[in-house]
PDB file of C-alpha atoms in Angstrom:
ATOM      1  CA  UNK A   1    -126.115 129.327 169.655  1.00 67.00           C
ATOM      2  CA  UNK A   2    -123.495 126.602 169.384  1.00 89.00           C
ATOM      3  CA  UNK A   3    -119.865 127.474 170.141  1.00 95.00           C
ATOM      4  CA  UNK A   4    -119.233 126.485 166.525  1.00 96.00           C
ATOM      5  CA  UNK A   5    -121.412 129.346 165.242  1.00 96.00           C
ATOM      6  CA  UNK A   6    -120.013 132.253 167.283  1.00 97.00           C
ATOM      7  CA  UNK A   7    -118.276 134.716 164.945  1.00 97.00           C
ATOM      8  CA  UNK A   8    -114.562 135.078 165.699  1.00 98.00           C
ATOM      9  CA  UNK A   9    -111.525 136.625 164.050  1.00 97.00           C
ATOM     10  CA  UNK A  10    -108.087 135.124 163.610  1.00 97.00           C
ATOM     11  CA  UNK A  11    -105.022 136.953 164.867  1.00 96.00           C
ATOM     12  CA  UNK A  12    -104.580 138.100 161.259  1.00 95.00           C
ATOM     13  CA  UNK A  13    -108.073 139.645 161.349  1.00 96.00           C
ATOM     14  CA  UNK A  14    -109.776 137.076 159.122  1.00 97.00           C
ATOM     15  CA  UNK A  15    -113.323 135.950 159.985  1.00 98.00           C
ATOM     16  CA  UNK A  16    -113.524 132.447 161.452  1.00 98.00           C
ATOM     17  CA  UNK A  17    -115.501 130.253 163.834  1.00 97.00           C
ATOM     18  CA  UNK A  18    -114.686 127.278 166.004  1.00 97.00           C
ATOM     19  CA  UNK A  19    -116.762 125.393 163.433  1.00 96.00           C
ATOM     20  CA  UNK A  20    -113.555 125.171 161.393  1.00 96.00           C
ATOM     21  CA  UNK A  21    -112.413 122.708 164.057  1.00 96.00           C
ATOM     22  CA  UNK A  22    -115.671 120.729 164.211  1.00 95.00           C
ATOM     23  CA  UNK A  23    -115.004 117.156 165.279  1.00 95.00           C
ATOM     24  CA  UNK A  24    -111.812 118.053 167.160  1.00 97.00           C
ATOM     25  CA  UNK A  25    -111.249 118.363 170.877  1.00 98.00           C
ATOM     26  CA  UNK A  26    -110.260 121.963 171.621  1.00 98.00           C
ATOM     27  CA  UNK A  27    -108.367 123.561 174.480  1.00 98.00           C
ATOM     28  CA  UNK A  28    -109.338 127.246 174.410  1.00 98.00           C
ATOM     29  CA  UNK A  29    -106.865 129.341 176.421  1.00 98.00           C
ATOM     30  CA  UNK A  30    -106.709 133.087 177.060  1.00 98.00           C
ATOM     31  CA  UNK A  31    -103.034 133.920 176.631  1.00 98.00           C
ATOM     32  CA  UNK A  32    -100.687 136.839 177.303  1.00 97.00           C
ATOM     33  CA  UNK A  33     -97.098 137.565 176.309  1.00 96.00           C
ATOM     34  CA  UNK A  34     -95.940 139.440 179.413  1.00 96.00           C
ATOM     35  CA  UNK A  35     -97.307 137.287 182.238  1.00 96.00           C
ATOM     36  CA  UNK A  36     -95.547 135.133 184.805  1.00 96.00           C
ATOM     37  CA  UNK A  37     -97.539 132.241 183.326  1.00 97.00           C
ATOM     38  CA  UNK A  38     -96.411 132.927 179.735  1.00 97.00           C
ATOM     39  CA  UNK A  39     -94.031 129.925 179.784  1.00 97.00           C
ATOM     40  CA  UNK A  40     -97.203 127.790 179.677  1.00 98.00           C
ATOM     41  CA  UNK A  41     -96.998 128.365 175.916  1.00 98.00           C
ATOM     42  CA  UNK A  42     -94.330 125.624 175.934  1.00 97.00           C
ATOM     43  CA  UNK A  43     -96.715 123.046 177.408  1.00 98.00           C
ATOM     44  CA  UNK A  44     -99.554 124.168 175.151  1.00 98.00           C
ATOM     45  CA  UNK A  45     -97.356 123.703 172.097  1.00 98.00           C
ATOM     46  CA  UNK A  46     -96.236 120.253 173.298  1.00 98.00           C
ATOM     47  CA  UNK A  47     -99.906 119.244 173.682  1.00 98.00           C
ATOM     48  CA  UNK A  48    -100.565 120.570 170.182  1.00 98.00           C
ATOM     49  CA  UNK A  49     -97.736 118.520 168.704  1.00 98.00           C
ATOM     50  CA  UNK A  50     -98.590 115.386 170.691  1.00 98.00           C
ATOM     51  CA  UNK A  51    -102.321 115.264 169.906  1.00 98.00           C
ATOM     52  CA  UNK A  52    -102.862 117.250 166.678  1.00 97.00           C
ATOM     53  CA  UNK A  53    -102.915 114.128 164.519  1.00 96.00           C
ATOM     54  CA  UNK A  54    -105.480 112.557 166.860  1.00 97.00           C
ATOM     55  CA  UNK A  55    -108.124 115.270 166.468  1.00 97.00           C
ATOM     56  CA  UNK A  56    -107.033 117.949 168.946  1.00 98.00           C
ATOM     57  CA  UNK A  57    -106.012 121.578 168.792  1.00 98.00           C
ATOM     58  CA  UNK A  58    -105.186 124.369 171.188  1.00 98.00           C
ATOM     59  CA  UNK A  59    -106.860 127.701 170.379  1.00 98.00           C
ATOM     60  CA  UNK A  60    -105.028 130.726 171.800  1.00 98.00           C
ATOM     61  CA  UNK A  61    -107.042 133.834 172.652  1.00 98.00           C
ATOM     62  CA  UNK A  62    -104.850 136.834 173.487  1.00 98.00           C
ATOM     63  CA  UNK A  63    -106.340 139.001 176.227  1.00 98.00           C
ATOM     64  CA  UNK A  64    -105.111 142.298 177.694  1.00 98.00           C
ATOM     65  CA  UNK A  65    -107.571 142.481 180.610  1.00 98.00           C
ATOM     66  CA  UNK A  66    -105.203 141.257 183.319  1.00 97.00           C
ATOM     67  CA  UNK A  67    -102.722 143.983 184.297  1.00 97.00           C
ATOM     68  CA  UNK A  68    -102.201 144.891 180.613  1.00 97.00           C
ATOM     69  CA  UNK A  69    -100.054 141.811 180.038  1.00 97.00           C
ATOM     70  CA  UNK A  70    -100.909 141.503 176.330  1.00 97.00           C
ATOM     71  CA  UNK A  71    -100.297 145.059 175.092  1.00 95.00           C
ATOM     72  CA  UNK A  72     -98.969 144.260 171.612  1.00 94.00           C
ATOM     73  CA  UNK A  73    -100.502 144.482 168.183  1.00 96.00           C
ATOM     74  CA  UNK A  74    -101.635 141.348 166.391  1.00 96.00           C
ATOM     75  CA  UNK A  75     -98.347 141.341 164.467  1.00 95.00           C
ATOM     76  CA  UNK A  76     -96.291 141.687 167.656  1.00 96.00           C
ATOM     77  CA  UNK A  77     -98.248 138.921 169.399  1.00 96.00           C
ATOM     78  CA  UNK A  78     -97.829 136.589 166.420  1.00 95.00           C
ATOM     79  CA  UNK A  79     -94.118 137.294 166.107  1.00 95.00           C
ATOM     80  CA  UNK A  80     -93.557 136.783 169.849  1.00 96.00           C
ATOM     81  CA  UNK A  81     -95.441 133.481 169.934  1.00 95.00           C
ATOM     82  CA  UNK A  82     -93.688 132.150 166.868  1.00 93.00           C
ATOM     83  CA  UNK A  83     -90.166 133.299 167.689  1.00 94.00           C
ATOM     84  CA  UNK A  84     -90.209 132.651 171.435  1.00 94.00           C
ATOM     85  CA  UNK A  85     -92.345 129.514 171.735  1.00 96.00           C
ATOM     86  CA  UNK A  86     -92.680 128.135 168.198  1.00 96.00           C
ATOM     87  CA  UNK A  87     -96.464 128.290 168.449  1.00 96.00           C
ATOM     88  CA  UNK A  88     -98.199 126.385 165.645  1.00 97.00           C
ATOM     89  CA  UNK A  89    -101.746 126.301 167.025  1.00 97.00           C
ATOM     90  CA  UNK A  90    -104.377 128.788 165.837  1.00 97.00           C
ATOM     91  CA  UNK A  91    -104.557 132.162 167.539  1.00 97.00           C
ATOM     92  CA  UNK A  92    -107.565 134.465 167.615  1.00 98.00           C
ATOM     93  CA  UNK A  93    -107.597 138.242 167.801  1.00 97.00           C
ATOM     94  CA  UNK A  94    -107.174 140.002 171.131  1.00 97.00           C
ATOM     95  CA  UNK A  95    -110.421 139.462 173.030  1.00 97.00           C
ATOM     96  CA  UNK A  96    -112.128 140.522 176.260  1.00 98.00           C
ATOM     97  CA  UNK A  97    -112.979 137.499 178.394  1.00 98.00           C
ATOM     98  CA  UNK A  98    -114.661 139.330 181.297  1.00 98.00           C
ATOM     99  CA  UNK A  99    -116.819 142.391 181.897  1.00 97.00           C
ATOM    100  CA  UNK A 100    -119.265 144.334 179.757  1.00 96.00           C
ATOM    101  CA  UNK A 101    -117.217 143.727 176.608  1.00 96.00           C
ATOM    102  CA  UNK A 102    -116.927 139.968 177.203  1.00 98.00           C
ATOM    103  CA  UNK A 103    -116.852 138.167 173.871  1.00 98.00           C
ATOM    104  CA  UNK A 104    -119.843 135.848 173.243  1.00 97.00           C
ATOM    105  CA  UNK A 105    -117.435 132.879 173.159  1.00 98.00           C
ATOM    106  CA  UNK A 106    -116.441 133.607 176.739  1.00 98.00           C
ATOM    107  CA  UNK A 107    -120.021 134.372 177.746  1.00 97.00           C
ATOM    108  CA  UNK A 108    -120.667 130.700 176.930  1.00 97.00           C
ATOM    109  CA  UNK A 109    -117.416 129.240 178.258  1.00 98.00           C
ATOM    110  CA  UNK A 110    -117.581 130.988 181.639  1.00 98.00           C
ATOM    111  CA  UNK A 111    -120.905 129.273 182.388  1.00 97.00           C
ATOM    112  CA  UNK A 112    -118.857 126.096 182.868  1.00 97.00           C
ATOM    113  CA  UNK A 113    -117.762 125.350 186.432  1.00 97.00           C
ATOM    114  CA  UNK A 114    -114.265 124.233 187.351  1.00 96.00           C
ATOM    115  CA  UNK A 115    -113.456 121.123 189.423  1.00 94.00           C
ATOM    116  CA  UNK A 116    -114.438 122.981 192.613  1.00 95.00           C
ATOM    117  CA  UNK A 117    -117.837 123.903 191.156  1.00 96.00           C
ATOM    118  CA  UNK A 118    -116.997 127.558 190.484  1.00 96.00           C
ATOM    119  CA  UNK A 119    -118.248 129.143 187.257  1.00 97.00           C
ATOM    120  CA  UNK A 120    -118.072 132.816 186.290  1.00 97.00           C
ATOM    121  CA  UNK A 121    -115.291 135.185 185.352  1.00 98.00           C
ATOM    122  CA  UNK A 122    -111.930 134.062 184.062  1.00 98.00           C
ATOM    123  CA  UNK A 123    -109.481 134.501 186.958  1.00 97.00           C
ATOM    124  CA  UNK A 124    -106.298 135.370 185.044  1.00 98.00           C
ATOM    125  CA  UNK A 125    -104.272 134.671 181.920  1.00 98.00           C
ATOM    126  CA  UNK A 126    -103.973 131.024 180.823  1.00 98.00           C
ATOM    127  CA  UNK A 127    -107.356 129.780 182.039  1.00 98.00           C
ATOM    128  CA  UNK A 128    -108.158 126.689 179.979  1.00 98.00           C
ATOM    129  CA  UNK A 129    -111.504 125.420 178.666  1.00 98.00           C
ATOM    130  CA  UNK A 130    -111.765 121.952 177.137  1.00 98.00           C
ATOM    131  CA  UNK A 131    -114.361 121.642 174.385  1.00 98.00           C
ATOM    132  CA  UNK A 132    -115.436 118.157 173.277  1.00 96.00           C
ATOM    133  CA  UNK A 133    -115.498 117.100 169.631  1.00 95.00           C
ATOM    134  CA  UNK A 134    -119.253 117.848 169.520  1.00 95.00           C
ATOM    135  CA  UNK A 135    -118.640 121.482 170.517  1.00 95.00           C
ATOM    136  CA  UNK A 136    -119.764 121.182 174.145  1.00 96.00           C
ATOM    137  CA  UNK A 137    -117.580 122.740 176.875  1.00 97.00           C
ATOM    138  CA  UNK A 138    -116.670 119.876 179.218  1.00 97.00           C
ATOM    139  CA  UNK A 139    -113.857 120.939 181.568  1.00 98.00           C
ATOM    140  CA  UNK A 140    -112.317 124.091 182.979  1.00 98.00           C
ATOM    141  CA  UNK A 141    -108.820 124.438 184.377  1.00 98.00           C
ATOM    142  CA  UNK A 142    -107.708 127.520 186.269  1.00 97.00           C
ATOM    143  CA  UNK A 143    -104.624 129.538 185.238  1.00 98.00           C
ATOM    144  CA  UNK A 144    -102.061 127.903 187.525  1.00 97.00           C
ATOM    145  CA  UNK A 145    -102.928 124.422 186.250  1.00 98.00           C
ATOM    146  CA  UNK A 146    -100.112 123.574 183.869  1.00 98.00           C
ATOM    147  CA  UNK A 147    -101.193 122.531 180.350  1.00 98.00           C
ATOM    148  CA  UNK A 148     -99.550 119.117 180.786  1.00 98.00           C
ATOM    149  CA  UNK A 149    -100.940 118.481 184.282  1.00 98.00           C
ATOM    150  CA  UNK A 150    -102.262 114.947 184.716  1.00 98.00           C
ATOM    151  CA  UNK A 151    -105.879 116.106 184.978  1.00 98.00           C
ATOM    152  CA  UNK A 152    -105.664 118.129 181.754  1.00 98.00           C
ATOM    153  CA  UNK A 153    -104.002 115.327 179.787  1.00 98.00           C
ATOM    154  CA  UNK A 154    -106.501 112.766 181.126  1.00 98.00           C
ATOM    155  CA  UNK A 155    -109.449 114.987 180.147  1.00 98.00           C
ATOM    156  CA  UNK A 156    -108.031 115.471 176.633  1.00 98.00           C
ATOM    157  CA  UNK A 157    -107.261 111.780 176.110  1.00 97.00           C
ATOM    158  CA  UNK A 158    -110.696 110.730 177.385  1.00 97.00           C
ATOM    159  CA  UNK A 159    -112.385 112.828 174.718  1.00 97.00           C
ATOM    160  CA  UNK A 160    -110.157 112.316 171.688  1.00 96.00           C
ATOM    161  CA  UNK A 161    -111.996 110.852 168.697  1.00 82.00           C
ATOM    162  CA  UNK A 162    -111.496 107.111 168.310  1.00 70.00           C
TER     163      UNK A 162
END
């Protein structure tokens, strides 16, 4: 199954798929509102604003699996992201990224190895997966890699549609 076909739900609970973003480069990030890395929302939003008109979007995936750092309801998560960080990129419903309840999206994404050759479980909040415009996962950046780090920006720019 293509990443584009995996059933998902928006933060508002509406059915969706990544297919709605077919042809765009995606940065899929598991996010949390009460994490030491939460300020990465600022960099994610700057990437969104910088590259949106060039065929790119961030996709936020709230996850409460890491020390309960995303405890809120969908409404609370949406309000926090909007009010605190001005998030304009699409957000999905709260999702498990590891373990027995791992969402099929993350079952596919976690097969991808990072720069050190390590695949498998998401390590923490704000792990980033770059998906090419054809829907193929192409790069993985661990949580402490800032969204605007040189290697992330270079990977995005290399894959943007012409």
